[in-house]
DNA sequence: ATAGGGTTAG
């Protein structure tokens, strides 16, 4: 039953010998004779400092104590110089300098943070060689690293093995790590059952554990269960704190349950738990997403009155809210006011504004801001380029877009999959099918992380350019290579068939997607109905109209317009749609 | 253990 991953293999072979020795083998004769080494380590400000201090240290006689080395490593890790940690560690090994468990765990963690769990596992033999026992921290670090690579199954298998074979007793931190890893990857059910397991066992859930589960439930929109759990933890004598309440408030904001948000605000304040900048930002974000940006600004003023300072997230959220409803002048105010408050706009602030301008087709203003970025000492990133590329294609400035892309290749960040999708979409939009396909063929070979969205751009582009067969061939290839089709991909293919009047094929795809557990949404139905309307197939249109209204979907603007056009040309069609007739009488 | 924000496809 248990799948042995390549990560498990080294681990399993160590287990046989690991508990035979638990004596730490570092020499106590290597003491730190020179005072001030600790302060030297504390004064390390950059990678250079760290490396040169390390080289000083290894030349000292006697050698500094192993703890000094581990402190230096810790400092380097905090500065995120993971690969440097690894190479200095290798140097220590080569020089035969004693190490301890902290250093090894540090190396493991560095590998994990570099997304190299395979290398992290290769550190385990060094524990054995030096007779350093594994502990719960080592394994927790490894589990976190496995999760970071999204290998949920492997992480869970390791955890289960540790428990089942009694290799180490999981503590609250290990449970929290596993549960956090699971919940952040959509496995709320499993997270909840681990909580229930903990309640039965000897390591009881603490406030962190409850908060992880409550947050997961809130993110899923399961507010009722989350609130039940809140009451449960209160009964267990674990009072919720600001984090717990913030998660609940965030969930309620996202559901637009503003009355309950108010209730929880008063509940927490009554318990002397005060909302912080996180809590307020969640409320502000919820309001902005509902288009209530003015209310959001009022909340910001309220938080200032309460002595909670808005941060860059607050400002960016409100700016984005204004951009989304096209109020660029307001967004620009907000932008200026953050500068007044000595909060430097970051690349996100710029991207939000640039995107706002592009969506209003004001590409020149967007470009002006783009130029401002480097003047202000910031740097455009790949998203900045992607936003502008899309904006240029949107207004038909193809030559400009190409030039901009070339400029990016020579001086800017590396293009990513979105860049290429945007480029392909632009080419197809203006009928440059050959150019698009030659780029696609090149990319398909050399790109590792091609996703369904990228293929969808190509399928859509081929369909729109009358190349249905080619599109369908790629579409069929996708399931073959094991790429999971999503509702958009299916809808694109359905639309392709509808555009050619091939309704049997379109309906076939519709059946297939449902059979594969991918359910048609509002856009899917509108695409089909539009297809029938364009061919004046009214009775079939009516069938699907009934089906979609039965599922709670409705016509979008394009569909409505098509229907009006059909009716204008042939008013008698109305008699064929009794549903619309009765609506009209009302 | 909690917050945000930008890009592509129907």
XYZ file of C-alpha atoms (C1' of nucleotides) in Angstrom:
596
model
C 0.000 0.000 0.000
C 2.627 2.519 0.994
C 4.266 4.232 -1.874
C 7.970 4.470 -1.349
C 9.211 7.679 -2.801
C 12.773 8.329 -3.693
C 12.867 10.593 -0.647
C 11.853 7.822 1.657
C 14.498 5.433 0.540
C 17.536 7.000 2.189
C 15.495 7.693 5.246
C 14.284 4.127 5.662
C 17.757 2.697 5.478
C 18.985 5.046 8.185
C 16.295 4.183 10.537
C 17.768 0.733 11.143
C 20.877 2.233 12.685
C 19.900 5.663 13.818
C 18.890 4.883 17.373
C 21.930 2.821 18.135
C 23.983 5.832 18.991
C 22.982 9.088 20.483
C 26.199 10.598 21.673
C 27.050 13.975 20.299
C 30.575 13.939 19.015
C 31.894 17.381 18.925
C 35.072 18.189 20.669
C 34.920 20.501 23.625
C 38.553 21.422 23.181
C 37.630 23.723 20.330
C 36.560 26.596 22.482
C 36.083 30.152 21.529
C 39.056 31.738 23.206
C 38.794 35.048 21.513
C 36.146 37.247 23.035
C 34.149 39.226 20.559
C 33.490 36.459 18.098
C 29.852 36.491 19.105
C 29.627 40.186 18.484
C 31.384 39.672 15.149
C 28.699 37.205 14.203
C 26.011 39.593 15.337
C 27.548 42.303 13.202
C 27.366 40.302 10.025
C 25.344 42.437 7.655
C 25.747 40.802 4.287
C 26.906 37.641 2.603
C 30.446 38.986 2.235
C 30.728 39.621 5.971
C 29.545 36.110 6.662
C 31.916 34.422 4.256
C 34.980 36.340 5.341
C 34.169 35.802 9.005
C 33.805 32.112 8.273
C 37.229 32.018 6.695
C 38.724 33.835 9.648
C 37.076 31.356 11.955
C 38.357 28.249 10.228
C 41.922 29.594 10.410
C 41.795 30.227 14.131
C 43.736 28.042 16.499
C 42.129 26.659 18.462
C 39.021 26.489 16.340
C 35.989 28.391 17.543
C 33.338 26.340 19.268
C 30.844 24.573 17.060
C 28.111 26.795 18.488
C 29.795 29.821 16.941
C 29.646 28.168 13.559
C 26.017 27.284 14.004
C 25.240 30.869 14.996
C 26.907 32.119 11.837
C 24.917 29.654 9.772
C 21.714 30.738 11.439
C 22.529 34.361 10.587
C 23.161 33.439 6.969
C 19.934 31.540 6.778
C 18.038 34.530 8.142
C 19.585 36.563 5.336
C 18.263 33.926 2.913
C 21.693 32.960 1.628
C 20.765 29.314 1.457
C 23.223 28.159 -1.140
C 26.013 29.883 0.773
C 25.027 27.931 3.893
C 25.382 24.753 1.906
C 28.746 25.581 0.400
C 30.264 26.752 3.680
C 28.978 23.602 5.292
C 30.714 21.543 2.619
C 33.897 23.435 3.297
C 33.615 22.608 6.988
C 33.173 18.973 6.119
C 36.228 19.012 3.889
C 38.313 20.627 6.620
C 37.086 18.094 9.147
C 35.633 20.744 11.445
C 33.194 19.311 13.990
C 29.519 19.968 13.421
C 26.376 19.594 15.480
C 22.694 18.907 14.980
C 21.809 22.575 14.681
C 24.144 23.017 11.744
C 22.815 19.913 10.035
C 19.241 21.011 10.523
C 20.236 24.379 9.157
C 21.644 22.752 6.052
C 18.525 20.646 5.661
C 16.351 23.708 6.006
C 18.490 25.609 3.506
C 18.074 22.836 0.968
C 14.348 22.765 1.647
C 14.045 26.490 1.124
C 15.939 26.099 -2.148
C 13.290 23.527 -3.080
C 15.840 20.754 -3.063
C 14.324 18.214 -0.716
C 16.285 15.482 -2.461
C 19.508 17.137 -1.296
C 18.010 17.694 2.137
C 17.562 13.950 2.504
C 21.152 13.401 1.498
C 22.188 15.198 4.707
C 20.718 12.417 6.821
C 23.726 10.079 6.472
C 25.888 12.794 8.005
C 23.815 12.530 11.196
C 24.651 8.864 11.371
C 28.310 9.305 10.573
C 28.626 11.815 13.400
C 26.338 9.929 15.758
C 24.007 12.888 15.981
C 20.469 11.734 16.727
C 17.563 12.813 14.530
C 14.987 14.756 16.388
C 11.498 16.069 15.870
C 12.864 19.357 14.518
C 14.827 17.572 11.787
C 11.772 15.711 10.622
C 9.495 18.712 10.878
C 11.923 20.647 8.711
C 11.944 17.867 6.148
C 8.158 17.603 6.129
C 7.872 21.344 5.583
C 10.317 21.032 2.694
C 8.386 18.196 1.078
C 5.202 20.224 1.302
C 6.988 23.202 -0.218
C 7.469 21.086 -3.330
C 3.759 20.247 -3.225
C 4.489 16.576 -2.630
C 1.590 16.218 -0.274
C 1.507 12.432 -0.425
C 5.199 12.096 0.367
C 4.907 14.490 3.280
C 1.976 12.608 4.740
C 3.671 9.249 4.213
C 6.747 10.412 6.092
C 4.613 11.760 8.915
C 2.633 8.533 9.139
C 5.799 6.484 9.103
C 7.307 8.499 11.937
C 4.218 7.923 14.025
C 3.547 4.314 13.059
C 7.123 3.163 13.539
C 7.481 5.330 16.649
C 10.560 6.960 15.181
C 9.686 10.201 16.826
C 6.828 11.508 18.865
C 5.190 14.369 16.943
C 4.845 17.568 18.945
C 2.468 20.460 18.363
C 4.858 22.055 15.886
C 5.033 18.950 13.763
C 1.268 18.598 13.792
C 0.923 22.265 12.905
C 3.390 21.852 10.040
C 1.548 18.884 8.597
C -1.847 20.508 9.047
C -0.692 23.773 7.571
C 0.828 21.951 4.617
C -2.401 20.081 4.049
C -4.753 22.998 4.533
C -2.787 25.338 2.280
C -3.060 22.776 -0.492
C -6.772 22.367 -0.310
C -7.000 19.366 2.014
C -9.264 20.846 4.631
C -10.964 17.509 5.297
C -7.670 15.826 6.171
C -6.678 18.788 8.318
C -9.898 18.504 10.238
C -9.492 14.774 10.780
C -5.974 15.317 12.099
C -7.446 17.747 14.605
C -9.896 15.066 15.708
C -7.026 12.611 15.959
C -5.068 15.001 18.168
C -8.053 15.434 20.451
C -7.991 11.662 21.053
C -4.222 11.468 21.537
C -1.779 12.774 24.084
C -0.599 15.866 22.180
C -3.634 18.116 22.508
C -4.362 20.816 19.934
C -3.254 24.300 20.933
C -4.353 27.690 19.681
C -2.126 27.448 16.580
C -3.675 24.155 15.595
C -7.218 25.414 16.044
C -6.408 28.572 14.134
C -5.006 26.606 11.187
C -8.170 24.547 10.929
C -10.483 27.510 11.407
C -8.591 29.455 8.753
C -8.841 26.549 6.301
C -12.572 26.265 6.889
C -13.015 30.004 6.426
C -11.031 29.966 3.185
C -13.407 27.261 1.930
C -16.387 29.392 2.910
C -17.453 26.900 5.588
C -18.134 29.590 8.124
C -20.694 27.571 10.090
C -18.240 24.785 10.812
C -15.518 27.331 11.536
C -17.717 29.096 14.087
C -18.621 25.757 15.671
C -14.926 25.055 16.037
C -14.428 28.466 17.587
C -16.996 27.598 20.233
C -15.391 24.205 20.684
C -11.980 25.682 21.426
C -13.519 28.104 23.884
C -15.074 25.134 25.685
C -11.718 23.389 25.730
C -10.415 26.392 27.602
C -8.364 27.751 24.713
C -9.361 31.374 24.150
C -9.228 32.508 20.511
C -6.850 35.385 19.785
C -6.502 38.088 17.153
C -5.383 35.577 14.503
C -8.349 33.291 15.064
C -10.791 36.176 14.924
C -9.100 37.669 11.878
C -9.507 34.441 9.943
C -13.196 34.357 10.757
C -13.660 37.993 9.842
C -11.838 37.440 6.562
C -14.128 34.525 5.721
C -17.217 36.550 6.570
C -16.008 39.523 4.513
C -15.454 37.305 1.508
C -19.027 36.052 1.817
C -20.270 39.614 2.225
C -21.787 38.823 5.641
C -21.173 42.286 6.987
C -23.608 42.019 9.912
C -21.703 39.020 11.275
C -18.445 40.866 10.715
C -19.733 43.608 13.012
C -20.829 41.042 15.605
C -17.378 39.478 15.716
C -15.726 42.878 15.903
C -17.731 43.702 19.024
C -17.191 40.244 20.465
C -13.426 40.538 20.203
C -13.259 44.081 21.471
C -15.346 43.008 24.478
C -12.690 40.383 25.155
C -10.001 43.077 24.894
C -8.737 41.640 21.628
C -8.222 44.547 19.259
C -8.250 44.378 15.474
C -4.835 45.029 13.960
C -3.702 46.089 10.517
C -4.287 42.539 9.196
C -7.871 42.522 10.382
C -8.612 45.931 8.913
C -6.952 45.046 5.627
C -9.201 42.011 5.322
C -12.281 44.165 5.777
C -10.950 46.756 3.337
C -10.247 44.060 0.771
C -13.716 42.591 1.158
C -15.306 45.988 0.625
C -13.127 46.765 -2.403
C -14.019 43.441 -4.009
C -17.687 44.402 -3.693
C -16.935 47.714 -5.362
C -17.522 49.614 -2.116
C -14.230 51.432 -2.291
C -15.480 54.549 -0.537
C -16.571 52.443 2.432
C -13.135 50.854 2.356
C -11.549 54.280 2.584
C -13.791 55.053 5.532
C -12.577 51.916 7.281
C -9.033 53.105 6.655
C -9.803 56.435 8.306
C -11.411 54.566 11.182
C -8.330 52.444 11.741
C -6.149 55.536 11.793
C -8.443 57.020 14.464
C -8.017 53.819 16.467
C -4.255 54.190 16.248
C -3.657 51.403 13.738
C -1.408 52.574 10.924
C -2.316 51.545 7.393
C 0.549 49.857 5.565
C 1.407 49.486 1.908
C -1.050 46.606 1.621
C -3.863 48.885 2.754
C -3.018 51.469 0.129
C -2.470 48.987 -2.679
C -5.762 47.267 -1.919
C -7.710 50.503 -2.111
C -5.870 51.575 -5.242
C -6.740 48.296 -6.898
C -10.345 48.729 -5.836
C -10.520 52.072 -7.621
C -8.725 50.697 -10.687
C -11.185 47.813 -10.938
C -14.104 50.225 -11.242
C -12.222 52.442 -13.660
C -11.742 55.349 -11.251
C -8.151 55.994 -12.170
C -8.113 59.556 -10.874
C -9.080 58.333 -7.416
C -6.509 55.549 -7.561
C -3.962 58.233 -8.426
C -4.978 60.118 -5.300
C -4.476 57.269 -3.105
C -1.121 56.766 -4.805
C -0.037 60.290 -4.035
C -1.331 60.153 -0.481
C 0.780 57.144 0.319
C 3.817 59.051 -0.867
C 2.760 61.869 1.484
C 2.638 59.364 4.331
C 6.213 58.332 3.530
C 5.127 54.933 2.313
C 7.142 54.213 -0.810
C 5.046 52.704 -3.589
C 6.377 49.260 -4.465
C 6.286 47.451 -7.795
C 2.807 46.211 -6.969
C 1.550 49.762 -6.555
C 2.899 50.589 -10.001
C 1.556 47.429 -11.559
C -1.905 48.080 -10.156
C -1.970 51.584 -11.635
C -0.446 50.534 -14.947
C -2.987 47.748 -15.207
C -5.754 50.232 -14.430
C -4.639 52.460 -17.304
C -4.239 49.553 -19.695
C -7.730 48.282 -18.959
C -9.042 51.754 -19.892
C -6.925 51.473 -23.042
C -4.786 54.417 -21.920
C -1.522 52.806 -22.892
C 0.426 56.058 -23.109
C -0.329 56.957 -19.525
C 0.615 53.413 -18.585
C 3.939 53.750 -20.401
C 4.619 57.025 -18.649
C 4.240 55.297 -15.293
C 6.444 52.500 -16.549
C 9.218 55.009 -17.177
C 8.682 56.481 -13.727
C 9.425 53.165 -12.042
C 13.140 53.152 -12.710
C 13.435 56.871 -11.992
C 12.010 56.225 -8.537
C 14.579 53.522 -7.914
C 12.205 50.609 -8.307
C 12.416 47.967 -11.029
C 9.708 46.709 -13.388
C 9.182 42.971 -13.032
C 7.830 40.373 -15.422
C 4.240 41.184 -14.482
C 4.778 44.849 -15.372
C 5.904 43.789 -18.832
C 3.045 41.317 -19.199
C 0.455 43.934 -18.280
C 1.860 46.399 -20.810
C 2.232 43.810 -23.548
C -1.387 42.816 -23.116
C -2.400 46.482 -23.073
C -0.589 47.171 -26.342
C -2.131 44.183 -28.095
C -5.539 45.155 -26.764
C -5.390 48.515 -28.558
C -3.848 47.008 -31.674
C -0.362 48.427 -31.299
C 1.297 45.263 -32.479
C 4.552 46.719 -33.722
C 4.910 48.565 -30.448
C 4.245 45.368 -28.529
C 6.883 43.470 -30.473
C 9.437 46.202 -29.907
C 8.597 46.247 -26.230
C 9.023 42.484 -26.055
C 12.416 42.646 -27.770
C 13.475 45.367 -25.358
C 12.428 43.141 -22.513
C 14.486 40.255 -23.888
C 17.609 42.385 -23.959
C 17.271 44.419 -20.778
C 14.345 43.145 -18.750
C 13.319 40.093 -16.774
C 13.041 36.659 -18.366
C 9.681 36.042 -20.037
C 7.469 33.534 -18.277
C 4.580 31.405 -19.429
C 2.119 34.299 -19.069
C 4.309 36.450 -21.299
C 4.240 33.829 -23.992
C 0.523 33.230 -23.591
C -0.075 36.959 -23.957
C 2.152 37.095 -27.006
C 0.447 34.115 -28.645
C -2.971 35.473 -27.844
C -1.973 38.769 -29.443
C -0.689 37.100 -32.587
C -3.840 35.017 -32.978
C -6.079 38.003 -32.284
C -4.673 39.794 -35.308
C -4.506 36.749 -37.556
C -0.767 36.068 -37.404
C -1.407 32.370 -37.193
C 1.876 31.205 -38.670
C 3.918 33.415 -36.394
C 1.897 32.196 -33.431
C 2.233 28.547 -34.333
C 5.954 28.697 -34.942
C 6.375 30.305 -31.518
C 4.060 27.715 -30.014
C 6.002 24.824 -31.546
C 9.261 26.203 -30.236
C 7.849 26.785 -26.765
C 6.127 23.452 -26.511
C 9.450 21.682 -26.837
C 11.506 23.770 -24.495
C 9.040 24.846 -21.820
C 8.690 22.532 -18.855
C 5.793 24.048 -16.993
C 3.284 24.450 -19.809
C -0.177 24.610 -18.303
C -3.724 24.267 -19.492
C -4.150 28.029 -19.772
C -1.288 28.229 -22.259
C -2.735 25.466 -24.415
C -6.158 27.077 -24.157
C -4.792 30.256 -25.702
C -3.541 28.241 -28.662
C -6.724 26.200 -29.056
C -8.810 29.337 -28.862
C -6.565 31.117 -31.348
C -6.793 28.271 -33.861
C -10.580 28.070 -33.492
C -10.984 31.787 -34.017
C -8.833 31.582 -37.142
C -10.863 28.807 -38.742
C -8.435 26.013 -37.893
C -10.823 23.822 -35.988
C -9.125 20.540 -36.855
C -5.746 21.651 -35.629
C -7.359 23.019 -32.490
C -9.214 19.801 -31.839
C -6.071 17.752 -32.388
C -4.267 19.716 -29.689
C -7.312 19.501 -27.451
C -7.351 15.728 -27.749
C -3.638 15.509 -27.184
C -4.001 17.222 -23.809
C -5.810 14.411 -22.057
C -3.353 12.077 -23.694
C -0.382 13.798 -22.080
C -2.249 13.887 -18.809
C -3.029 17.579 -18.565
C -6.264 18.143 -16.695
C -8.771 20.089 -18.775
C -10.623 22.849 -16.994
C -13.963 24.476 -17.667
C -12.364 27.173 -19.802
C -10.572 24.694 -22.039
C -13.779 22.743 -22.592
C -15.727 25.929 -23.277
C -13.162 27.078 -25.823
C -13.487 23.792 -27.687
C -17.292 23.912 -27.498
C -17.185 27.441 -28.864
C -14.901 26.265 -31.662
C -17.435 23.670 -32.768
C -20.340 26.100 -32.410
C -18.551 28.626 -34.616
C -18.508 26.004 -37.387
C -22.108 25.003 -36.731
C -21.008 21.554 -35.532
C -23.490 21.271 -32.683
C -23.378 17.503 -32.261
C -19.663 17.730 -31.614
C -20.224 20.645 -29.253
C -22.831 18.693 -27.293
C -20.489 15.733 -27.236
C -17.818 17.815 -25.501
C -20.425 19.072 -23.070
C -21.342 15.514 -22.132
C -17.699 14.529 -21.825
C -16.830 17.375 -19.521
C -19.649 16.517 -17.150
C -18.600 12.871 -17.222
C -15.105 14.014 -16.240
C -16.487 15.917 -13.287
C -15.896 19.325 -14.840
C -19.186 21.177 -14.805
C -20.251 23.768 -17.359
C -20.617 27.258 -15.971
C -22.380 30.416 -17.057
C -19.948 31.095 -19.893
C -20.212 27.539 -21.246
C -23.987 27.803 -21.560
C -23.832 31.258 -23.056
C -21.377 30.032 -25.664
C -23.721 27.202 -26.677
C -26.820 29.386 -26.738
C -24.963 31.967 -28.820
C -24.030 29.231 -31.259
C -27.664 28.231 -31.715
C -28.786 31.843 -31.967
C -26.261 32.595 -34.701
C -27.699 29.713 -36.714
C -31.271 30.597 -35.723
C -31.762 27.172 -34.185
C -34.407 28.424 -31.835
C -35.873 25.240 -30.448
C -32.436 23.866 -29.540
C -31.567 27.232 -28.081
C -34.707 27.030 -25.944
C -33.747 23.596 -24.648
C -30.408 24.869 -23.411
C -31.924 28.061 -22.102
C -34.202 25.992 -19.867
C -31.322 23.842 -18.734
C -29.133 26.812 -17.854
C -31.849 28.741 -16.014
C -32.630 25.533 -14.153
C -29.023 25.539 -12.975
C -29.201 29.156 -11.911
C -27.329 30.622 -14.900
C -28.492 33.475 -17.089
C -27.795 35.187 -20.402
C -24.847 37.535 -20.578
C -24.793 40.788 -22.546
C -23.562 39.183 -25.788
C -26.221 36.491 -25.717
C -28.956 39.011 -24.959
C -27.836 41.177 -27.858
C -27.836 38.218 -30.247
C -31.326 37.276 -29.108
C -32.583 40.809 -29.665
C -31.123 40.801 -33.171
C -32.802 37.501 -33.999
C -36.128 38.789 -32.681
C -35.811 42.005 -34.647
C -35.423 40.089 -37.872
C -38.093 37.574 -37.090
C -40.534 38.542 -34.329
C -42.483 35.309 -34.716
C -39.562 33.527 -33.099
C -40.901 34.855 -29.819
C -43.811 32.423 -30.046
C -41.323 29.591 -29.941
C -39.970 30.727 -26.596
C -42.871 30.539 -24.130
C -40.530 31.355 -21.238
C -39.772 34.749 -22.673
C -43.430 35.254 -23.500
C -44.616 34.934 -19.944
C -41.782 37.155 -18.780
C -42.971 39.763 -21.206
C -46.585 39.617 -19.951
C -45.440 40.225 -16.407
C -1.491 30.218 12.950
C -4.113 35.591 10.127
C -3.990 40.225 5.605
C -2.997 42.503 0.018
C -1.807 43.478 -4.723
C -0.507 42.915 -10.741
C -0.361 39.341 -16.186
C -2.826 35.080 -20.337
C -7.596 31.746 -22.421
C -13.937 30.631 -22.702
